[in-house]
Amino acid sequence: LSKNLGLNGSQICCEYLYAANAFFPSGEQAFFNMMNKYCMAKQPLIHRISGLNHLKKLYFIYGKNSFIDYQAGMKAQEILDKTKTLVHLIPQTEHIPQIQASEKFNDLVQEIL
């Protein structure tokens, strides 16, 4: 699709982020509403995360100041005792560290890879 549109990676990312957040209700808003303490997933992933114990490594990357609670990643780290599970918190960022701290995020991803 990107070849047909003649877009490069950064343009595709920008257009995706715009489309995901510009229209009401946005995906961000829906996710934020689902994270409300009064809402719960029908089948929370944390109850099924042990099914990933066959993986060699699993990484969680959070913005330190995100509305998403990084404690879920910490709990997954406890559950996945056979998997090298690492939780990374990028300081001074919120929900989108890949944009708010792109250099730190990219360095971390390259280190992981």
Tab-separated table of C-alpha atoms in Angstrom:
chain	number	residue	atom	x	y	z
A	1	LEU	CA	0.000	0.000	0.000
A	2	SER	CA	2.742	2.482	0.892
A	3	LYS	CA	4.470	1.905	-2.453
A	4	ASN	CA	1.242	2.741	-4.270
A	5	LEU	CA	0.837	5.935	-2.260
A	6	GLY	CA	4.493	6.878	-2.502
A	7	LEU	CA	4.778	7.441	1.243
A	8	ASN	CA	7.851	6.845	3.360
A	9	GLY	CA	7.788	5.356	6.859
A	10	SER	CA	7.597	8.618	8.812
A	11	GLN	CA	4.751	9.923	6.640
A	12	ILE	CA	2.839	6.667	7.108
A	13	CYS	CA	3.351	6.854	10.874
A	14	CYS	CA	2.181	10.474	10.988
A	15	GLU	CA	-0.904	9.738	8.914
A	16	TYR	CA	-1.740	6.714	11.062
A	17	LEU	CA	-1.423	8.717	14.293
A	18	TYR	CA	-3.555	11.483	12.820
A	19	ALA	CA	-6.251	9.074	11.634
A	20	ALA	CA	-6.251	7.180	14.930
A	21	ASN	CA	-6.702	10.323	16.997
A	22	ALA	CA	-8.417	12.975	14.877
A	23	PHE	CA	-11.907	11.564	14.592
A	24	PHE	CA	-14.447	11.183	17.382
A	25	PRO	CA	-14.342	8.898	19.205
A	26	SER	CA	-10.642	8.392	18.801
A	27	GLY	CA	-8.895	5.117	19.491
A	28	GLU	CA	-6.973	6.910	22.216
A	29	GLN	CA	-10.195	8.039	23.862
A	30	ALA	CA	-11.722	4.578	23.630
A	31	PHE	CA	-8.623	3.037	25.179
A	32	PHE	CA	-8.553	5.674	27.916
A	33	ASN	CA	-12.196	4.925	28.702
A	34	MET	CA	-11.457	1.198	28.883
A	35	MET	CA	-8.640	1.884	31.330
A	36	ASN	CA	-11.090	3.656	33.641
A	37	LYS	CA	-10.986	1.920	37.002
A	38	TYR	CA	-14.675	1.069	36.675
A	39	CYS	CA	-14.232	-0.762	33.374
A	40	MET	CA	-12.751	-4.200	33.008
A	41	ALA	CA	-11.812	-6.333	30.041
A	42	LYS	CA	-14.007	-9.354	29.440
A	43	GLN	CA	-10.907	-11.575	29.309
A	44	PRO	CA	-7.965	-9.631	30.781
A	45	LEU	CA	-4.653	-10.538	29.192
A	46	ILE	CA	-2.959	-10.799	32.582
A	47	HIS	CA	-5.005	-13.954	33.267
A	48	ARG	CA	-3.758	-15.496	30.016
A	49	ILE	CA	-0.193	-14.165	29.948
A	50	SER	CA	1.243	-17.448	31.232
A	51	GLY	CA	0.523	-18.791	27.742
A	52	LEU	CA	3.530	-16.751	26.588
A	53	ASN	CA	5.955	-18.573	28.893
A	54	HIS	CA	7.431	-20.346	25.843
A	55	LEU	CA	8.918	-17.070	24.573
A	56	LYS	CA	12.605	-16.411	25.158
A	57	LYS	CA	12.149	-12.677	25.704
A	58	LEU	CA	9.285	-10.233	26.135
A	59	TYR	CA	9.618	-6.470	26.439
A	60	PHE	CA	7.193	-3.861	27.719
A	61	ILE	CA	7.928	-0.214	26.934
A	62	TYR	CA	5.988	2.461	28.795
A	63	GLY	CA	6.173	6.201	29.115
A	64	LYS	CA	6.864	6.850	32.804
A	65	ASN	CA	3.965	9.327	33.044
A	66	SER	CA	1.496	7.376	30.901
A	67	PHE	CA	-2.076	6.881	32.028
A	68	ILE	CA	-1.467	3.183	31.388
A	69	ASP	CA	-0.293	1.559	34.593
A	70	TYR	CA	3.079	-0.117	34.069
A	71	GLN	CA	2.338	-2.418	37.020
A	72	ALA	CA	0.677	-4.807	34.544
A	73	GLY	CA	4.076	-5.270	32.904
A	74	MET	CA	5.640	-5.849	36.310
A	75	LYS	CA	2.974	-8.452	37.137
A	76	ALA	CA	3.617	-10.179	33.790
A	77	GLN	CA	7.308	-10.228	34.697
A	78	GLU	CA	6.447	-12.126	37.891
A	79	ILE	CA	4.166	-14.596	36.106
A	80	LEU	CA	6.516	-15.353	33.207
A	81	ASP	CA	9.279	-16.961	35.228
A	82	LYS	CA	10.720	-18.904	32.255
A	83	THR	CA	10.738	-15.898	29.942
A	84	LYS	CA	13.215	-13.040	30.149
A	85	THR	CA	10.654	-10.281	30.624
A	86	LEU	CA	11.837	-6.700	30.875
A	87	VAL	CA	9.812	-3.599	31.665
A	88	HIS	CA	11.273	-0.340	30.389
A	89	LEU	CA	10.034	3.040	31.620
A	90	ILE	CA	11.075	6.013	29.524
A	91	PRO	CA	11.275	9.047	31.833
A	92	GLN	CA	9.499	12.327	31.103
A	93	THR	CA	7.118	10.762	28.590
A	94	GLU	CA	3.458	9.926	28.580
A	95	HIS	CA	1.522	7.438	26.451
A	96	ILE	CA	3.457	7.847	23.194
A	97	PRO	CA	7.169	7.620	24.042
A	98	GLN	CA	8.003	6.801	20.415
A	99	ILE	CA	7.055	10.412	19.626
A	100	GLN	CA	7.692	12.264	22.886
A	101	ALA	CA	11.168	10.767	23.377
A	102	SER	CA	11.907	9.342	19.952
A	103	GLU	CA	15.692	9.163	20.385
A	104	LYS	CA	15.477	7.309	23.699
A	105	PHE	CA	12.762	5.052	22.313
A	106	ASN	CA	14.732	4.252	19.146
A	107	ASP	CA	17.922	3.616	21.142
A	108	LEU	CA	16.005	1.221	23.379
A	109	VAL	CA	14.461	-0.639	20.439
A	110	GLN	CA	17.858	-0.944	18.745
A	111	GLU	CA	19.353	-2.231	21.998
A	112	ILE	CA	16.571	-4.816	22.224
A	113	LEU	CA	17.019	-5.912	18.618
